[in-house]
Coordinates of C-alpha atoms and ligand atoms in Angstrom, one line a residue:
M43 CA -26.8 5.4 5.4
T44 CA -26.4 8.5 3.4
T45 CA -27.3 7.6 -0.1
T46 CA -25.5 9.5 -2.7
K47 CA -25.9 7.3 -5.7
K48 CA -28.9 6.2 -7.8
P49 CA -29.1 3.0 -9.8
A50 CA -28.4 4.9 -12.9
D51 CA -25.2 6.1 -11.4
L52 CA -23.9 2.7 -10.8
R53 CA -20.6 1.8 -12.5
S54 CA -22.0 -1.4 -13.7
A55 CA -24.9 0.5 -15.4
R56 CA -22.4 1.4 -18.1
W57 CA -22.3 -2.4 -18.8
F58 CA -26.0 -3.2 -18.4
A59 CA -28.3 -0.2 -18.8
P60 CA -27.9 1.2 -22.2
D61 CA -30.3 0.0 -25.1
D62 CA -27.5 -1.0 -27.5
L63 CA -26.1 -4.1 -28.9
R64 CA -23.1 -4.3 -26.5
S65 CA -25.3 -4.1 -23.5
F66 CA -27.7 -6.6 -25.0
G67 CA -24.7 -9.0 -25.2
H68 CA -23.8 -8.3 -21.5
R69 CA -27.4 -8.8 -20.3
S70 CA -27.8 -12.1 -22.4
R71 CA -24.5 -13.5 -21.0
M72 CA -25.9 -12.8 -17.5
M73 CA -29.1 -14.7 -18.4
Q74 CA -26.8 -17.6 -19.7
L75 CA -25.5 -17.7 -16.3
G76 CA -29.0 -18.2 -15.0
Y77 CA -29.8 -14.8 -13.8
S78 CA -32.8 -12.6 -14.5
E79 CA -32.6 -8.8 -15.0
A80 CA -34.2 -8.4 -11.6
D81 CA -31.2 -10.2 -10.0
F82 CA -28.4 -7.7 -11.3
M83 CA -30.1 -4.6 -13.0
G84 CA -30.1 -1.6 -10.8
R85 CA -28.2 -3.3 -7.9
P86 CA -24.7 -2.8 -6.8
I87 CA -22.6 -5.6 -8.3
I88 CA -20.1 -6.6 -5.7
G89 CA -16.9 -8.4 -6.7
I90 CA -15.6 -10.9 -4.2
L91 CA -11.9 -11.3 -4.9
N92 CA -11.2 -14.7 -3.4
T93 CA -7.5 -15.8 -3.0
W94 CA -8.5 -19.4 -2.2
S95 CA -6.5 -22.2 -3.6
E96 CA -5.7 -25.8 -2.7
L97 CA -2.2 -24.9 -2.1
N98 CA -3.0 -22.0 0.3
S99 CA -3.4 -23.7 3.7
C100 CA -4.0 -20.3 5.3
H101 CA -7.1 -19.7 3.0
S102 CA -8.6 -23.2 3.2
H103 CA -11.8 -21.7 4.7
F104 CA -12.3 -19.2 2.0
R105 CA -14.8 -21.0 -0.1
E106 CA -17.3 -21.2 2.8
R107 CA -16.5 -17.5 3.7
A108 CA -17.2 -16.4 0.2
A109 CA -20.7 -17.9 0.6
D110 CA -21.1 -16.0 3.9
V111 CA -20.2 -12.7 2.0
K112 CA -22.6 -13.5 -0.7
R113 CA -25.4 -14.1 1.9
G114 CA -24.7 -10.5 3.3
V115 CA -24.6 -8.9 -0.2
L116 CA -28.0 -10.4 -1.2
Q117 CA -29.7 -9.4 2.1
A118 CA -28.5 -5.8 1.5
G119 CA -29.9 -5.7 -2.0
G120 CA -26.6 -6.2 -4.0
F121 CA -25.5 -8.9 -6.5
P122 CA -22.4 -10.8 -5.5
V123 CA -19.9 -12.3 -8.1
E124 CA -17.0 -14.3 -6.9
L125 CA -13.7 -13.8 -9.0
P126 CA -10.7 -16.1 -8.3
S127 CA -7.6 -14.2 -7.6
L128 CA -3.9 -15.1 -7.6
S129 CA -3.4 -16.9 -4.2
V130 CA 0.1 -16.0 -3.2
D131 CA 0.6 -18.5 -0.5
E132 CA 3.7 -18.1 1.7
S133 CA 4.6 -21.8 2.2
F134 CA 4.9 -23.2 -1.3
T135 CA 5.5 -20.3 -3.6
K136 CA 9.2 -20.2 -4.7
P137 CA 11.6 -18.7 -5.0
T138 CA 9.7 -16.4 -2.7
S139 CA 6.1 -15.2 -2.5
M140 CA 7.4 -11.5 -2.6
L141 CA 8.2 -12.1 -6.3
Y142 CA 4.5 -12.2 -6.9
R143 CA 3.0 -9.5 -4.7
N144 CA 3.0 -7.0 -7.4
L145 CA 1.5 -9.6 -9.8
L146 CA -1.4 -9.8 -7.4
A147 CA -1.6 -6.0 -7.2
I148 CA -1.7 -5.7 -11.1
E149 CA -4.3 -8.5 -11.3
T150 CA -6.5 -6.9 -8.6
E151 CA -6.4 -3.4 -10.2
E152 CA -7.2 -4.7 -13.8
Q153 CA -9.7 -7.3 -12.6
I154 CA -11.7 -4.5 -10.9
R155 CA -11.2 -2.0 -13.7
S156 CA -12.1 -4.2 -16.5
H157 CA -15.4 -5.8 -14.9
P158 CA -18.8 -4.3 -14.2
L159 CA -18.1 -4.0 -10.4
D160 CA -19.4 -1.4 -8.2
G161 CA -17.6 -2.4 -5.1
V162 CA -15.3 -5.2 -4.0
V163 CA -14.6 -7.4 -0.9
L164 CA -11.0 -8.4 -0.9
M165 CA -10.4 -11.9 0.8
G166 CA -6.8 -12.2 1.9
G167 CA -4.5 -12.7 4.8
C168 CA -1.5 -15.0 4.0
D169 CA 1.4 -12.4 4.0
K170 CA 1.5 -10.9 0.5
T171 CA -2.1 -11.2 -0.3
T172 CA -3.0 -8.3 2.0
P173 CA -0.7 -5.7 0.5
G174 CA -1.2 -7.1 -3.0
L175 CA -4.9 -6.9 -2.9
V176 CA -5.0 -3.5 -1.1
M177 CA -2.4 -1.9 -3.5
G178 CA -4.3 -2.9 -6.5
A179 CA -7.7 -1.9 -5.1
L180 CA -6.5 1.5 -3.9
T181 CA -5.4 2.2 -7.5
A182 CA -8.7 0.9 -8.9
G183 CA -10.5 3.3 -6.6
V184 CA -14.0 1.6 -6.2
P185 CA -15.5 1.1 -2.7
M186 CA -13.7 -1.8 -1.1
I187 CA -13.7 -3.7 2.2
Y188 CA -10.9 -6.1 3.3
L189 CA -11.9 -9.4 4.7
P190 CA -8.9 -10.9 6.7
A191 CA -8.6 -14.6 6.8
G192 CA -7.9 -14.5 10.6
P193 CA -5.3 -16.3 12.5
M194 CA -5.3 -20.1 12.9
L195 CA -5.7 -21.7 16.4
R196 CA -2.8 -21.7 18.7
G197 CA -0.3 -24.6 18.0
N198 CA 0.0 -27.4 20.5
Y199 CA 2.2 -30.3 21.1
A200 CA 2.6 -32.4 24.3
G201 CA 0.9 -29.7 26.4
Q202 CA 3.0 -26.9 25.1
K203 CA 1.7 -23.9 23.0
L204 CA 3.5 -23.6 19.6
G205 CA 3.9 -20.3 17.6
S206 CA 3.9 -20.4 13.8
G207 CA 7.4 -20.0 12.4
S208 CA 9.1 -19.0 15.7
D209 CA 8.8 -22.4 17.2
A210 CA 9.8 -24.0 13.9
W211 CA 13.1 -22.0 13.9
K212 CA 13.6 -22.6 17.7
Y213 CA 13.2 -26.4 17.6
W214 CA 15.1 -26.7 14.4
D215 CA 18.2 -25.3 16.2
E216 CA 17.5 -27.8 19.0
R217 CA 17.3 -30.5 16.6
R218 CA 20.6 -29.5 14.9
A219 CA 22.1 -29.5 18.4
G220 CA 20.9 -33.0 18.9
N221 CA 18.4 -32.1 21.6
I222 CA 15.2 -33.4 20.0
T223 CA 14.2 -36.9 19.1
E224 CA 12.6 -37.9 15.8
E225 CA 9.3 -38.6 17.6
Q226 CA 9.2 -35.2 19.1
W227 CA 10.1 -33.6 15.7
Q228 CA 7.2 -35.5 14.1
G229 CA 4.8 -34.4 17.0
L230 CA 5.9 -30.7 16.5
Q231 CA 5.3 -31.0 12.7
G232 CA 1.7 -32.2 13.4
G233 CA 0.9 -29.6 16.1
I234 CA 2.2 -26.4 14.8
A235 CA -0.5 -25.6 12.3
R236 CA -3.8 -27.0 13.5
S237 CA -6.5 -25.2 11.6
A238 CA -7.4 -22.8 8.7
G239 CA -6.1 -19.5 9.1
V240 CA -2.9 -17.4 8.9
C241 CA 0.2 -17.8 11.1
M242 CA -0.8 -17.1 14.7
T243 CA 2.2 -15.2 15.9
M244 CA 2.4 -11.5 15.2
G245 CA 4.1 -12.4 11.9
T246 CA 3.7 -10.7 8.6
A247 CA 0.2 -11.9 8.1
S248 CA -1.3 -10.6 11.4
T249 CA 0.8 -7.5 11.1
M250 CA -0.5 -6.7 7.7
T251 CA -4.2 -7.4 8.6
A252 CA -3.7 -5.2 11.7
I253 CA -2.4 -2.5 9.6
T254 CA -5.4 -2.8 7.3
D255 CA -7.7 -2.7 10.1
A256 CA -6.0 0.3 11.6
M257 CA -6.2 2.0 8.2
G258 CA -10.0 1.6 8.5
L259 CA -10.3 -0.7 5.5
T260 CA -11.7 -3.7 7.6
L261 CA -14.7 -3.9 9.8
P262 CA -13.5 -2.8 13.2
G263 CA -11.3 -5.5 14.9
A264 CA -11.9 -7.9 12.1
S265 CA -8.2 -8.7 11.8
S266 CA -8.2 -10.4 15.3
V267 CA -11.1 -12.8 14.8
P268 CA -9.7 -16.4 14.6
A269 CA -10.4 -18.0 11.3
V270 CA -12.5 -20.8 12.7
D271 CA -14.5 -18.7 15.2
S272 CA -18.2 -18.6 14.3
G273 CA -17.6 -14.7 14.7
H274 CA -15.5 -15.0 11.5
Q275 CA -18.5 -16.2 9.5
R276 CA -20.6 -13.5 10.9
M277 CA -18.0 -10.9 10.1
A278 CA -17.8 -12.1 6.6
A279 CA -21.6 -11.7 6.1
D280 CA -21.4 -8.3 7.7
C281 CA -18.7 -7.4 5.0
G282 CA -21.1 -8.4 2.4
R283 CA -23.9 -6.2 3.8
R284 CA -21.8 -3.3 4.4
I285 CA -20.0 -3.2 1.0
V286 CA -23.5 -2.7 -0.6
D287 CA -24.1 0.4 1.5
M288 CA -20.6 1.7 0.8
V289 CA -21.5 1.7 -2.9
W290 CA -24.7 3.8 -2.4
E291 CA -22.7 6.1 -0.1
D292 CA -19.8 6.3 -2.7
L293 CA -17.4 5.7 0.1
T294 CA -14.2 5.3 -2.0
P295 CA -10.9 4.2 -0.5
D296 CA -9.3 7.6 -1.2
R297 CA -11.6 9.0 1.5
I298 CA -10.3 6.3 4.0
V299 CA -6.6 6.0 3.2
T300 CA -5.4 9.4 4.0
E301 CA -2.2 10.6 5.6
A302 CA -3.9 10.3 9.0
A303 CA -4.9 6.7 8.4
V304 CA -1.5 5.7 7.2
R305 CA 0.0 7.2 10.3
N306 CA -2.5 5.4 12.5
A307 CA -1.6 2.1 10.8
A308 CA 2.1 2.8 11.3
I309 CA 1.6 3.6 15.1
V310 CA -0.5 0.4 15.5
A311 CA 2.2 -1.5 13.7
M312 CA 4.8 -0.4 16.2
A313 CA 2.5 -1.0 19.2
T314 CA 1.8 -4.6 18.1
G315 CA 5.6 -5.5 17.6
C316 CA 5.2 -5.8 13.9
S317 CA 6.9 -7.8 11.3
T318 CA 9.9 -6.1 9.6
N319 CA 8.0 -6.7 6.4
A320 CA 5.5 -4.1 7.5
V321 CA 8.1 -1.6 6.4
V322 CA 8.1 -2.6 2.8
H323 CA 4.4 -3.1 2.4
L324 CA 3.2 -0.2 4.3
I325 CA 5.3 2.1 2.3
A326 CA 4.1 0.5 -0.9
M327 CA 0.4 0.8 0.2
A328 CA 0.9 4.4 1.3
R329 CA 2.6 5.4 -1.9
R330 CA -0.4 3.8 -3.9
A331 CA -2.6 6.2 -1.8
G332 CA -0.4 9.1 -2.6
V333 CA 1.1 9.3 1.0
D334 CA 4.9 9.7 1.0
L335 CA 5.7 7.5 4.0
T336 CA 9.5 7.2 4.6
L337 CA 11.8 4.9 6.5
D338 CA 12.7 7.9 8.7
D339 CA 9.0 8.4 9.6
L340 CA 8.8 4.8 10.5
D341 CA 12.0 5.1 12.7
A342 CA 10.6 8.2 14.5
L343 CA 7.4 6.3 15.3
G344 CA 9.4 3.2 16.4
R345 CA 11.4 5.4 18.9
T346 CA 8.2 6.8 20.6
T347 CA 5.6 4.0 20.3
P348 CA 5.7 1.5 23.1
L349 CA 5.2 -2.1 22.2
V350 CA 1.9 -3.1 24.1
A351 CA 0.9 -6.4 22.4
N352 CA 2.6 -9.2 24.3
V353 CA 2.4 -11.6 21.3
R354 CA 5.3 -13.6 20.0
P355 CA 7.8 -13.2 18.5
S356 CA 8.4 -9.7 20.0
G357 CA 6.3 -10.4 23.0
K358 CA 6.8 -13.2 25.4
D359 CA 4.1 -15.7 26.0
Y360 CA 1.0 -15.2 24.0
L361 CA -0.4 -15.8 20.4
M362 CA -3.1 -14.3 18.2
E363 CA -5.9 -16.3 19.8
D364 CA -4.9 -15.0 23.3
F365 CA -4.9 -11.4 21.7
F366 CA -8.5 -12.0 20.5
Y367 CA -9.6 -13.1 23.8
A368 CA -7.9 -10.1 25.4
G369 CA -10.1 -7.8 23.3
G370 CA -8.2 -7.8 20.0
L371 CA -7.1 -5.0 17.9
R372 CA -10.0 -2.6 18.9
A373 CA -8.9 -2.9 22.5
L374 CA -5.2 -2.3 21.7
M375 CA -6.2 0.8 19.6
K376 CA -8.4 2.1 22.4
Q377 CA -5.3 1.6 24.8
I378 CA -3.2 3.9 22.6
E379 CA -6.1 6.2 21.2
D380 CA -4.3 9.4 22.4
R381 CA -1.7 8.8 19.8
L382 CA -4.1 8.1 17.0
D383 CA -6.0 10.4 14.7
L384 CA -9.5 9.4 15.7
T385 CA -11.2 11.6 13.0
A386 CA -9.9 9.2 10.3
M387 CA -12.9 7.8 8.1
T388 CA -13.3 4.0 8.0
V389 CA -15.3 1.5 6.0
T390 CA -18.1 1.7 8.5
G391 CA -18.9 5.3 7.4
K392 CA -17.9 6.3 10.9
T393 CA -14.7 7.7 12.3
M394 CA -12.0 5.5 13.9
G395 CA -12.8 7.2 17.3
E396 CA -16.6 6.1 16.8
N397 CA -15.5 2.6 16.0
L398 CA -13.4 2.3 19.1
E399 CA -16.1 3.4 21.5
G400 CA -16.8 0.8 24.1
A401 CA -13.6 -1.2 23.3
K402 CA -12.1 -2.9 26.4
V403 CA -9.0 -4.9 27.4
F404 CA -9.9 -8.2 29.2
N405 CA -6.4 -9.3 29.9
D406 CA -3.7 -6.5 30.6
D407 CA -0.8 -9.0 30.4
V408 CA -1.7 -9.7 26.8
I409 CA -2.5 -6.1 25.8
R410 CA -0.4 -4.0 28.2
P411 CA -1.2 -0.6 29.5
L412 CA 1.1 2.1 28.3
S413 CA 2.4 2.3 31.9
N414 CA 3.7 -1.3 31.6
P415 CA 4.6 -2.0 28.0
V416 CA 6.5 -5.0 26.8
Y417 CA 9.2 -2.5 25.5
R418 CA 9.1 1.2 25.9
E419 CA 10.3 1.5 22.2
G420 CA 11.8 -0.7 19.6
S421 CA 9.4 -2.5 17.4
L422 CA 11.5 -1.3 14.4
A423 CA 14.5 0.7 13.9
V424 CA 16.1 2.1 10.8
L425 CA 19.9 2.1 10.5
R426 CA 22.0 4.2 8.2
G427 CA 25.8 4.3 7.6
N428 CA 28.3 3.4 4.9
L429 CA 26.9 -0.2 4.6
C430 CA 23.4 0.9 4.1
P431 CA 23.1 4.7 2.8
D432 CA 19.4 4.1 1.9
G433 CA 18.6 2.4 5.1
A434 CA 18.4 -1.0 6.7
V435 CA 15.9 -2.4 9.3
I436 CA 16.2 -4.2 12.6
K437 CA 13.7 -5.4 15.1
P438 CA 15.4 -4.4 18.4
A439 CA 12.8 -6.0 20.6
A440 CA 13.4 -9.3 19.1
C441 CA 17.2 -9.5 19.5
D442 CA 19.5 -10.0 22.4
P443 CA 20.2 -6.7 23.9
K444 CA 24.0 -7.5 24.1
Y445 CA 24.2 -7.1 20.2
H446 CA 22.7 -3.5 20.3
V447 CA 26.2 -2.2 20.2
H448 CA 28.4 -4.6 18.6
E449 CA 31.7 -4.7 16.6
G450 CA 33.1 -7.8 15.0
P451 CA 34.7 -9.4 11.9
A452 CA 32.5 -10.0 9.0
L453 CA 32.0 -13.6 7.5
V454 CA 30.6 -12.9 4.0
F455 CA 28.6 -15.2 1.8
D456 CA 27.6 -14.4 -1.8
S457 CA 24.7 -16.9 -2.0
Y458 CA 22.3 -18.8 0.1
P459 CA 23.6 -22.3 -0.9
E460 CA 27.1 -21.3 0.0
M461 CA 26.0 -19.9 3.4
K462 CA 23.8 -23.1 4.1
A463 CA 26.8 -25.3 3.4
A464 CA 29.1 -23.5 5.6
V465 CA 26.8 -23.2 8.7
D466 CA 26.7 -27.0 9.1
D467 CA 30.4 -27.2 9.0
E468 CA 31.4 -27.8 12.7
N469 CA 34.9 -26.5 12.0
L470 CA 33.7 -23.2 10.5
D471 CA 36.0 -20.3 11.7
V472 CA 33.4 -18.4 13.7
T473 CA 33.0 -17.0 17.2
P474 CA 30.1 -15.2 18.9
D475 CA 31.5 -11.9 17.8
T476 CA 31.4 -12.8 14.1
V477 CA 29.0 -10.8 12.0
M478 CA 27.5 -13.2 9.5
V479 CA 26.6 -11.6 6.1
L480 CA 24.6 -12.8 3.2
R481 CA 24.3 -10.6 0.1
N482 CA 22.7 -11.0 -3.4
A483 CA 19.5 -11.6 -1.5
G484 CA 17.6 -8.3 -2.2
P485 CA 14.7 -7.4 -4.5
L486 CA 16.7 -8.1 -7.6
G487 CA 19.5 -10.3 -6.3
G488 CA 17.4 -12.9 -4.4
P489 CA 15.7 -12.7 -6.8
G490 CA 12.4 -11.4 -5.4
F491 CA 13.6 -10.3 -1.9
P492 CA 13.4 -13.6 -0.1
E493 CA 13.0 -14.2 3.5
W494 CA 16.5 -15.5 4.2
G495 CA 17.6 -12.7 6.6
M496 CA 17.4 -14.9 9.9
L497 CA 20.7 -16.6 8.8
P498 CA 21.0 -19.9 10.7
I499 CA 23.4 -19.7 13.6
P500 CA 26.5 -21.9 12.7
K501 CA 26.4 -25.4 14.1
A502 CA 29.7 -24.8 15.8
L503 CA 28.1 -22.0 17.9
I504 CA 24.8 -23.8 18.4
K505 CA 26.8 -26.7 20.1
Q506 CA 28.4 -24.1 22.4
G507 CA 24.9 -23.0 23.4
H508 CA 24.7 -19.7 21.5
R509 CA 21.3 -18.9 19.9
D510 CA 21.9 -15.3 18.7
M511 CA 24.5 -13.4 16.8
L512 CA 24.7 -10.3 14.6
R513 CA 23.5 -11.1 11.1
I514 CA 23.3 -8.7 8.1
S515 CA 21.7 -9.1 4.8
D516 CA 19.9 -7.3 2.0
A517 CA 17.1 -10.0 2.3
R518 CA 13.9 -9.8 4.3
M519 CA 13.0 -12.2 7.1
S520 CA 9.8 -13.8 8.1
G521 CA 7.6 -11.9 10.4
T522 CA 7.8 -14.9 12.7
S523 CA 11.6 -14.8 13.0
Y524 CA 13.7 -13.1 15.6
G525 CA 17.3 -12.4 16.5
A526 CA 19.9 -9.7 15.9
C527 CA 19.2 -9.6 12.1
V528 CA 19.8 -6.5 10.0
L529 CA 17.6 -6.7 7.0
H530 CA 16.7 -4.8 3.8
V531 CA 20.1 -3.3 3.4
A532 CA 19.7 -0.6 0.6
P533 CA 20.8 -0.2 -2.0
E534 CA 21.1 -4.0 -2.3
S535 CA 24.5 -5.6 -3.3
Y536 CA 23.3 -7.1 -6.5
V537 CA 23.0 -3.5 -7.9
G538 CA 26.4 -2.5 -6.5
G539 CA 25.3 -1.2 -3.1
P540 CA 28.1 -1.0 -0.5
L541 CA 27.3 -4.4 0.9
A542 CA 28.9 -5.8 -2.3
L543 CA 32.2 -4.2 -1.3
L544 CA 32.5 -5.9 2.2
K545 CA 35.0 -8.7 2.5
T546 CA 35.3 -11.5 5.2
G547 CA 37.5 -10.2 8.0
D548 CA 36.4 -6.6 7.6
I549 CA 35.3 -5.1 11.0
V550 CA 31.6 -4.2 11.0
R551 CA 30.1 -2.0 13.7
M552 CA 26.4 -1.6 14.6
D553 CA 25.4 1.1 17.0
L554 CA 21.7 0.6 17.4
P555 CA 21.0 3.6 19.8
A556 CA 22.9 5.9 17.3
R557 CA 21.1 4.0 14.4
R558 CA 24.5 3.4 12.7
L559 CA 25.7 0.4 10.6
D560 CA 29.2 0.8 9.2
M561 CA 32.1 -1.2 7.8
L562 CA 35.4 0.1 9.3
V563 CA 37.1 0.2 5.9
D564 CA 38.9 3.4 4.8
E565 CA 37.4 5.2 1.8
A566 CA 40.3 4.7 -0.6
E567 CA 40.2 1.0 -0.1
L568 CA 36.4 1.1 -0.7
E569 CA 36.9 3.1 -3.9
A570 CA 39.3 0.5 -5.2
R571 CA 36.8 -2.2 -4.5
R572 CA 34.1 -0.2 -6.1
A573 CA 36.1 0.2 -9.3
A574 CA 36.7 -3.6 -9.4
W575 CA 33.1 -4.6 -8.9
K576 CA 31.4 -6.3 -11.7
A577 CA 27.5 -6.5 -12.1
P578 CA 26.4 -10.1 -11.7
D579 CA 24.6 -11.9 -14.7
P580 CA 20.8 -11.1 -15.0
R581 CA 18.7 -13.4 -13.0
F582 CA 15.9 -13.6 -15.7
E583 CA 15.8 -13.0 -19.3
R584 CA 12.2 -13.6 -20.0
G585 CA 8.7 -13.7 -18.6
W586 CA 7.4 -12.2 -15.3
G587 CA 10.9 -12.3 -13.7
W588 CA 12.3 -10.2 -16.6
M589 CA 9.6 -7.6 -16.1
F590 CA 10.0 -7.7 -12.3
S591 CA 13.8 -7.1 -12.7
R592 CA 13.3 -4.0 -14.9
H593 CA 10.7 -2.3 -12.7
V594 CA 10.9 -3.2 -9.0
T595 CA 12.0 -0.4 -6.8
Q596 CA 14.4 -0.9 -3.8
A597 CA 13.3 -1.8 -0.3
D598 CA 13.2 1.8 1.0
K599 CA 10.6 2.6 -1.7
G600 CA 8.4 -0.4 -1.0
C601 CA 9.4 -2.6 -3.9
D602 CA 6.5 -1.5 -6.0
F603 CA 7.0 -1.5 -9.9
D604 CA 7.9 2.1 -10.9
Y605 CA 5.2 2.2 -13.6
L606 CA 2.5 1.2 -11.1
E607 CA 3.2 4.1 -8.6
R608 CA 0.9 7.0 -8.4
G609 CA 2.1 9.8 -10.6
F610 CA 3.6 7.6 -13.2
G611 CA 1.5 9.0 -16.0
P612 CA -2.1 9.9 -15.9
A613 CA -4.7 7.5 -14.1
A614 CA -5.9 4.7 -16.4
G615 CA -9.5 5.8 -16.1
E616 CA -12.7 3.8 -17.0
P617 CA -12.5 1.3 -19.9
E618 CA -14.3 2.2 -23.1
I619 CA -17.3 0.0 -23.7
F620 CA -17.9 -0.4 -27.4
Ligands
FES875 FE1 0.2 -18.0 5.4 FE2 2.1 -17.7 7.5 S1 2.0 -19.2 5.7 S2 0.3 -16.6 7.0

């Protein structure tokens, strides 16, 4: 360890060291908590930002893990303090957890800035918690280490492996087609989420923790360790030990999250067959670090990075538990190390290249060699055209290739309830060529950019045996979803983007190899429709939703708030202590 700080240089010393009335108050309140000066004076004070809650099933092990972190902090000579943080859970938060990612980011930033913390361990994992915590901590700027919740165990029912989300969608369609009994449905319900931990497909949670790992913000390979593996407890204690040293080394996140680290993270995302949500969150995290990552950068990496993680939903057979046994993220990164910047600094104080030394693949069907990828390219692709001038996203590897070039009539819905009622109508006028469209589902229109983008296949088609069709929306979709779904259309229809002008019956054309998405409607007609378009009523007129509506950016910019982005005014700096 290279010590660059002395006890007097600690940030927390501003609160505790001076011989004045205010510091007397701070010290006396620590004594009220039962601590002696020897416990906290001159030691790095480590905040453990814990997103545990009784309604976050993915983080149900976090109280025990926080205790493991504390053990490590104390052993290394630090002083741990646990701070409850907004637990943005994916399952129960309505209308959508994405409405609250930025709230967690603000809370994280301000919680760190306003308290006597020298370093932080961020405990998250369920989808939005990773970007929310990291975005806030990047802006706050104190040494930080990310502790990923880890994936839950493989799902299981009647001897069959079940994948989070993906199998729920799949068997729901079978149930709608009348192919599943009530007893089987109940069995699936009890078997699909068997332990603490995040969804165990390569959904948004595992994508985002892998991205954070690849950025150098976790202990090496920490993102792959299953939540209930004893190695997860050991990793938590290691986080506690390591963050104390990071404080003494003054290893701040700006030395870690550089352009090279962001690029490494984007390449790893593509190689894992990442969730489409990675686009929004990675751009937002990068912008907080002052790195201008664009949709076109991601498309270029999507074209050239083979998908080597054979993990569902993009891969075929395996789940995150299998990925861990096959060597986990370190092994995957070793496999593609020629494409990475191995000089990037990490929380270990070593480079990414040093962290990958000795990593091995133990099952080359789960983590494929570059000579035998799951797909040569295509984790993500970015489309442009007269329907999406600021971009749209699709996951080519997760959709039926027959839709890669497709032309068909649009069937347009203005709201989710309208669409939901229609798809269950067995007489709906729809064919496999129809292009289903849902609008008013973006960051402002949803509101909050909900995960509605995997529009349900109409019952009429399900009964004919169809399981995919081209679908377009300005919504997101769950990272565990799949199918020919074009998402994140920008600008969104709610603010008058071209999707607002589309009418049922218009012909829509997608050409994925050419990265185009267009409505074949002549410009004069579009101009007339544009002139007739009226802005919808505001979604919120008070509270958080009002603030969100005024400041959230569009999908191609990462949906951060404009006033939280780097460069919006001078940095907040340290609080005055009077
Ligand atoms: Fe928490 Fe999927 S619901 S990660």
